[in-house]
Coordinates of C-alpha atoms and ligand atoms in Angstrom, one line a residue:
X506 CA 21.7 -36.2 -0.3
X507 CA 20.8 -36.1 3.4
X508 CA 17.3 -35.5 4.6
X509 CA 18.3 -32.1 6.0
X510 CA 19.4 -30.7 2.6
X511 CA 16.6 -32.0 0.4
X512 CA 14.9 -28.6 0.7
X513 CA 18.0 -26.7 -0.3
X514 CA 17.9 -25.8 -4.0
X515 CA 20.8 -25.4 -6.6
X516 CA 21.1 -21.7 -5.6
X517 CA 21.6 -22.5 -1.9
X518 CA 18.1 -21.4 -0.9
X519 CA 16.7 -23.4 2.0
X520 CA 13.0 -23.9 1.8
X521 CA 11.9 -24.0 5.4
X522 CA 8.5 -22.3 4.9
X523 CA 5.5 -24.4 3.6
X524 CA 2.3 -22.8 2.5
X525 CA -0.6 -25.2 2.4
X526 CA -3.8 -24.4 0.6
X527 CA -6.8 -26.0 2.4
X528 CA -9.4 -25.4 -0.3
X529 CA -10.0 -23.9 -3.7
X530 CA -13.3 -22.5 -2.5
X531 CA -14.0 -19.1 -1.1
X532 CA -16.8 -17.0 0.4
X533 CA -15.5 -13.9 -1.5
X534 CA -14.9 -13.5 -5.3
X535 CA -12.0 -11.0 -5.5
X536 CA -11.6 -9.9 -9.1
X537 CA -7.8 -10.2 -9.0
X538 CA -7.9 -13.7 -7.7
X539 CA -11.0 -15.5 -8.9
X540 CA -12.0 -15.3 -12.6
X541 CA -15.5 -13.9 -13.2
X542 CA -16.9 -17.2 -14.3
X543 CA -15.3 -19.1 -11.4
X544 CA -12.8 -22.0 -11.7
X545 CA -13.1 -25.7 -12.4
X546 CA -13.0 -27.1 -8.9
X547 CA -11.1 -30.3 -8.2
X548 CA -13.3 -33.3 -7.5
X549 CA -13.7 -33.8 -3.7
X550 CA -11.7 -37.1 -3.7
X551 CA -8.8 -35.3 -5.3
X552 CA -8.4 -33.0 -2.4
X553 CA -6.1 -33.8 0.5
X554 CA -7.9 -35.1 3.6
X555 CA -6.8 -33.7 7.0
X556 CA -4.8 -36.9 7.7
X557 CA -3.0 -36.5 4.4
X558 CA -2.2 -32.9 5.1
X559 CA -0.8 -33.8 8.4
X560 CA 1.3 -36.7 7.0
X561 CA 2.8 -34.5 4.3
X562 CA 3.4 -31.6 6.7
X563 CA 5.2 -34.0 9.1
X564 CA 7.4 -35.1 6.3
X565 CA 8.3 -31.6 5.4
X566 CA 9.0 -30.8 9.1
X567 CA 11.4 -33.8 9.3
X568 CA 13.3 -32.2 6.4
X569 CA 13.6 -28.8 8.0
X570 CA 10.4 -26.8 7.6
X571 CA 9.9 -24.5 10.6
X572 CA 6.9 -22.4 9.4
X573 CA 3.6 -23.4 8.0
X574 CA 1.0 -21.0 6.6
X575 CA -2.6 -22.2 5.8
X576 CA -4.2 -20.5 2.9
X577 CA -6.6 -21.1 0.1
X578 CA -9.2 -20.1 -1.3
X579 CA -10.5 -19.2 2.1
X580 CA -8.9 -21.7 4.6
X581 CA -11.4 -21.1 7.3
X582 CA -14.4 -22.2 5.3
X583 CA -13.1 -25.7 5.1
X584 CA -15.3 -27.8 7.4
X585 CA -12.4 -29.4 9.2
X586 CA -10.2 -26.3 9.3
X587 CA -10.2 -26.3 13.1
X588 CA -9.1 -29.9 13.2
X589 CA -6.3 -29.3 10.7
X590 CA -5.0 -26.4 12.7
X591 CA -5.1 -28.5 15.8
X592 CA -3.2 -31.4 14.2
X593 CA -0.6 -29.1 12.7
X594 CA -0.1 -27.3 16.0
X595 CA 1.4 -30.5 17.4
X596 CA 4.3 -30.1 15.0
X597 CA 7.3 -28.0 16.0
X598 CA 6.5 -25.1 13.6
X599 CA 5.3 -21.6 13.6
X600 CA 1.7 -22.0 12.5
X601 CA 0.0 -19.1 10.8
X602 CA -2.7 -18.3 8.2
X603 CA -3.9 -16.0 5.5
X604 CA -7.6 -15.2 5.6
X605 CA -10.1 -12.8 4.2
X606 CA -11.2 -12.2 7.8
X607 CA -14.9 -12.8 7.2
X608 CA -15.3 -15.5 9.8
X609 CA -12.2 -15.2 12.0
X610 CA -14.3 -14.2 15.0
X611 CA -15.6 -17.8 15.2
X612 CA -12.0 -19.1 15.6
X613 CA -10.4 -16.7 18.2
X614 CA -10.2 -19.3 21.0
X615 CA -9.1 -22.0 18.6
X616 CA -6.3 -19.8 17.2
X617 CA -5.0 -19.3 20.8
X618 CA -5.3 -23.0 21.5
X619 CA -3.2 -23.8 18.4
X620 CA -0.5 -21.3 19.3
X621 CA -1.4 -19.1 16.3
X622 CA -0.1 -15.6 17.0
X623 CA 0.0 -13.9 13.7
X624 CA -2.6 -13.7 10.9
X625 CA -2.6 -12.0 7.5
X626 CA -6.0 -10.6 6.7
X627 CA -6.9 -9.3 3.2
X628 CA -8.6 -5.9 2.9
X629 CA -8.2 -4.0 -0.3
X630 CA -10.3 -0.9 0.4
X631 CA -11.5 1.1 3.4
X632 CA -14.6 2.1 1.4
X633 CA -17.7 -0.1 1.7
X634 CA -18.7 0.3 -1.9
X635 CA -15.3 -0.3 -3.4
X636 CA -14.9 -3.3 -1.2
X637 CA -18.1 -4.7 -2.5
X638 CA -16.8 -4.1 -6.1
X639 CA -13.5 -5.9 -5.6
X640 CA -14.8 -8.8 -3.5
X641 CA -18.2 -9.1 -5.3
X642 CA -19.6 -9.6 -1.8
X643 CA -20.6 -7.3 1.1
X644 CA -18.5 -8.0 4.1
X645 CA -16.5 -4.9 4.6
X646 CA -17.9 -4.0 8.0
X647 CA -17.5 -7.6 9.3
X648 CA -13.8 -7.8 8.1
X649 CA -13.0 -4.4 9.5
X650 CA -14.5 -5.3 12.9
X651 CA -12.7 -8.6 12.9
X652 CA -9.4 -7.0 12.3
X653 CA -10.0 -4.8 15.4
X654 CA -11.1 -7.8 17.3
X655 CA -8.0 -9.8 16.4
X656 CA -5.8 -6.8 17.6
X657 CA -7.8 -6.6 20.8
X658 CA -7.3 -10.3 21.4
X659 CA -3.5 -9.8 21.1
X660 CA -2.8 -11.2 17.6
X661 CA -0.3 -9.6 15.4
X662 CA -2.3 -8.6 12.3
X663 CA -0.9 -8.0 8.8
X664 CA -3.4 -6.4 6.5
X665 CA -2.8 -7.4 2.9
X666 CA -3.9 -4.8 0.3
X667 CA -3.5 -5.5 -3.4
X668 CA -3.2 -2.1 -5.1
X669 CA -4.7 -1.4 -8.5
X670 CA -4.4 1.8 -10.5
X671 CA -7.5 3.9 -10.7
X672 CA -9.2 1.7 -8.2
X673 CA -7.7 1.8 -4.7
X674 CA -4.3 3.6 -5.3
X675 CA -5.9 6.7 -3.8
X676 CA -6.2 4.9 -0.5
X677 CA -2.5 4.3 0.2
X678 CA -2.3 7.1 2.8
X679 CA -5.7 6.1 4.4
X680 CA -4.3 2.6 4.8
X681 CA -1.1 3.9 6.3
X682 CA -3.1 6.1 8.6
X683 CA -5.0 3.0 9.8
X684 CA -1.7 2.1 11.4
X685 CA -1.7 5.3 13.4
X686 CA -3.8 4.2 16.3
X687 CA -4.1 0.5 15.5
X688 CA -0.9 -1.6 15.8
X689 CA -1.5 -3.4 12.4
X690 CA 1.1 -4.0 9.7
X691 CA -0.3 -2.9 6.4
X692 CA 1.3 -4.6 3.4
X693 CA 0.7 -3.2 -0.1
X694 CA 1.0 -6.0 -2.6
X695 CA 1.8 -5.3 -6.3
X696 CA -1.0 -6.8 -8.5
X697 CA 0.4 -10.0 -10.0
X698 CA -0.7 -11.9 -13.1
X699 CA -2.5 -15.2 -12.8
X700 CA -4.8 -17.1 -15.2
X701 CA -8.1 -15.3 -15.7
X702 CA -7.3 -12.1 -13.7
X703 CA -6.9 -9.7 -16.6
X704 CA -3.6 -8.4 -15.4
X705 CA -1.8 -5.8 -17.3
X706 CA 1.2 -3.7 -16.3
X707 CA -0.9 -0.5 -16.6
X708 CA -3.1 -1.5 -13.6
X709 CA -0.1 -2.2 -11.4
X710 CA 0.9 0.3 -8.7
X711 CA 4.7 -0.1 -8.3
X712 CA 6.9 0.1 -5.3
X713 CA 8.2 3.4 -6.6
X714 CA 4.8 4.8 -7.1
X715 CA 3.7 3.8 -3.6
X716 CA 6.9 5.3 -2.1
X717 CA 6.4 8.6 -4.0
X718 CA 2.8 8.9 -2.6
X719 CA 4.3 8.3 0.9
X720 CA 7.0 10.9 0.3
X721 CA 4.6 13.5 -0.9
X722 CA 2.3 13.0 2.1
X723 CA 4.7 12.7 5.0
X724 CA 7.8 14.7 6.1
X725 CA 11.0 12.9 5.1
X726 CA 12.2 12.7 8.7
X727 CA 8.9 11.0 9.8
X728 CA 9.3 8.1 7.3
X729 CA 11.4 5.5 9.0
X730 CA 12.8 2.6 7.0
X731 CA 12.7 -0.6 9.2
X732 CA 15.1 -3.5 9.0
X733 CA 13.8 -6.4 6.9
X734 CA 14.6 -10.0 7.8
X735 CA 16.7 -12.0 5.2
X736 CA 13.7 -14.0 3.9
X737 CA 11.2 -11.2 4.1
X738 CA 9.3 -10.4 0.9
X739 CA 8.6 -6.9 2.3
X740 CA 10.2 -3.5 2.4
X741 CA 9.0 -2.2 5.7
X742 CA 8.5 1.4 7.0
X743 CA 6.9 3.2 9.9
X744 CA 5.6 6.7 10.2
X745 CA 7.2 8.2 13.4
X746 CA 4.7 8.0 16.3
X747 CA 2.4 5.5 14.6
X748 CA 1.6 2.3 16.4
X749 CA 1.7 0.1 13.3
X750 CA 3.9 -0.2 10.3
X751 CA 3.5 -0.5 6.5
X752 CA 5.4 -2.4 3.9
X753 CA 5.5 -3.1 0.2
X754 CA 5.6 -6.4 -1.5
X755 CA 7.0 -5.8 -4.9
X756 CA 6.9 -9.2 -6.6
X757 CA 6.6 -7.7 -10.0
X758 CA 8.9 -4.6 -10.2
X759 CA 11.4 -5.8 -7.6
X760 CA 11.3 -9.6 -7.1
X761 CA 12.7 -11.0 -3.9
X762 CA 13.6 -14.4 -5.3
X763 CA 17.1 -14.4 -3.9
X764 CA 15.8 -15.0 -0.4
X765 CA 12.9 -17.2 -1.3
X766 CA 12.3 -19.9 1.3
X767 CA 8.8 -20.9 0.3
X768 CA 7.3 -24.0 -1.2
X769 CA 3.6 -24.5 -1.9
X770 CA 1.2 -27.3 -1.6
X771 CA -2.1 -26.9 -3.4
X772 CA -5.4 -28.3 -2.0
X773 CA -5.2 -31.2 -4.4
X774 CA -1.8 -32.2 -3.2
X775 CA 0.5 -30.7 -5.9
X776 CA 3.8 -29.1 -5.1
X777 CA 4.5 -25.8 -6.7
X778 CA 8.1 -24.6 -6.3
X779 CA 7.2 -21.1 -7.3
X780 CA 4.1 -19.0 -7.3
X781 CA 4.7 -18.3 -11.0
X782 CA 5.4 -21.9 -12.1
X783 CA 2.9 -23.8 -14.1
X784 CA 4.8 -27.0 -13.4
X785 CA 3.4 -29.1 -10.6
X786 CA 4.6 -32.2 -8.9
X787 CA 1.9 -34.7 -7.8
X788 CA 2.6 -35.6 -4.2
X789 CA -0.9 -36.9 -3.3
X790 CA -1.0 -39.7 -5.9
X791 CA 2.4 -41.0 -4.6
X792 CA 1.3 -40.7 -1.0
X793 CA -2.0 -42.6 -1.8
X794 CA 0.0 -45.3 -3.6
X795 CA 2.0 -45.8 -0.5
X796 CA 5.2 -44.6 -2.1
X797 CA 7.8 -42.2 -0.7
X798 CA 7.1 -38.6 -1.4
X799 CA 10.6 -37.5 -0.8
X800 CA 11.9 -37.9 -4.4
X801 CA 9.1 -35.7 -5.7
X802 CA 9.8 -33.0 -3.2
X803 CA 13.5 -33.3 -3.9
X804 CA 12.9 -32.9 -7.7
X805 CA 10.6 -30.0 -7.2
X806 CA 13.1 -28.1 -5.1
X807 CA 16.1 -29.0 -7.4
X808 CA 14.3 -27.7 -10.5
X809 CA 13.3 -24.4 -9.1
X810 CA 14.4 -21.4 -11.2
X811 CA 16.6 -18.6 -9.8
X812 CA 13.9 -15.9 -10.5
X813 CA 10.1 -16.2 -11.0
X814 CA 10.1 -19.4 -12.9
X815 CA 12.6 -18.1 -15.4
X816 CA 10.8 -14.8 -16.0
X817 CA 13.8 -12.8 -14.9
X818 CA 13.1 -9.6 -16.8
X819 CA 10.0 -7.4 -16.7
X820 CA 9.7 -7.9 -20.5
X821 CA 9.3 -11.7 -20.1
X822 CA 7.0 -11.2 -17.1
X823 CA 4.8 -8.8 -19.1
X824 CA 3.9 -11.5 -21.7
X825 CA 0.4 -12.7 -20.8
X826 CA 0.9 -16.1 -22.4
X827 CA 3.6 -16.8 -19.8
X828 CA 0.9 -16.9 -17.2
X829 CA -2.0 -18.5 -19.0
X830 CA -0.8 -22.1 -18.2
X831 CA -0.6 -21.3 -14.5
X832 CA -3.6 -21.7 -12.2
X833 CA -5.7 -18.8 -11.0
X834 CA -4.5 -17.5 -7.6
X835 CA -7.5 -18.9 -5.8
X836 CA -6.4 -22.5 -6.7
X837 CA -2.8 -21.9 -5.9
X838 CA -2.9 -20.5 -2.4
X839 CA -1.2 -17.1 -2.1
Ligands
SAM1311 N1 -8.6 -16.1 1.1 C1 -7.5 -15.7 1.8 C2 -7.2 -14.2 1.7 O1 -7.8 -13.6 0.8 O2 -6.4 -13.7 2.4 C3 -6.2 -16.5 1.5 C4 -6.0 -16.8 0.0 S1 -5.6 -15.4 -1.0 C5 -5.3 -16.1 -2.5 C6 -4.0 -15.0 -0.4 C7 -3.4 -13.6 -0.7 O3 -3.2 -13.6 -2.1 C8 -4.4 -12.5 -0.4 O4 -3.7 -11.5 0.4 C9 -4.7 -11.9 -1.7 O5 -4.8 -10.5 -1.6 C10 -3.4 -12.2 -2.5 N2 -3.7 -12.2 -4.0 C11 -4.6 -12.9 -4.7 N3 -4.5 -12.7 -6.0 C12 -3.5 -11.8 -6.1 C13 -2.9 -11.1 -7.3 N4 -3.4 -11.3 -8.5 N5 -1.9 -10.2 -7.0 C14 -1.4 -10.0 -5.8 N6 -1.9 -10.7 -4.7 C15 -3.0 -11.5 -4.9
SF4_1312 FE1 -11.1 -15.5 -1.8 FE2 -8.8 -14.6 -0.8 FE3 -9.1 -15.0 -3.4 FE4 -10.4 -13.0 -2.3 S1 -8.1 -13.2 -2.4 S2 -11.2 -14.5 -3.8 S3 -10.8 -13.8 -0.3 S4 -9.1 -16.6 -1.9

């Protein structure tokens, strides 16, 4: 196998998009992500240093990775986050990040310096009180203002909103209307099951339910279906005349595994070949032992399932024990 096809799996999917989690910690406590009693954090010396992150990323780039997303936990609370961004920006990749937006205002110049042009910012409610309830913290105003600041500073902002029935599903239209005068890209994410997040199918707001809300609120001719790129996880739309767009990420009811090009690296240096896989491959130990990490990467890619770690039907996916061996989302890096 040549270096250039190590990242191609047995179904012909080329994994050119690496998502690196910088930390398991966060300044918010979103109920769907972080269990109520927290998580067991990895000991500090089990976490990748910035040099190790750079070395691993460089290896992935030499195998064909062209896009790197920094995530977490909250990537920006890591003390050396700025340094990591700077190091990675020297690689020939599109560098981006997913953040809860609380402290992005402190990094505006740094993002520009590192060539970061797009950011995903999480915001699950446009109501201060509901936001407090879901994040278990009070930063709504800060995040909202930071989204506006990012737009003003010329960044492309994708607003990630996890929908949950009876909680924020009544805000679908408000979120779409946010894109009327603000050129943001709102993405509704189906609530996904991870360890400790009390997922059940009844709380999920499906692609079909979201679309039916859209159709009962807007004229058919005003709802424009946009073209999605081959590896996009989204189904994108725009309301005629609106500056921004909206999209739906339907990992549960309509998985997009066929076009999956993502591979994940956790903050403690484990490869995950799928968000829903409990299996991990320990890159960091190999790296620290001075051995090649390529065989580990190759094995992780070659053993990737066709659909959601083998949960190819909704029935299989709906069994809670299928998810209990997996990490909580906060420790995976979404
Ligand atoms: N702290 C950053 C943030 O909140 O954007 C980055 C990490 S967070 C784990 C990455 C993304 O995963 C966020 O957009 C969050 O909404 C999403 N996420 C977390 N738990 C989820 C779940 N159970 N179902 C769907 N999306 C989830
Ligand atoms: Fe933190 Fe992001 Fe998880 Fe919320 S979704 S707890 S902001 S890592």
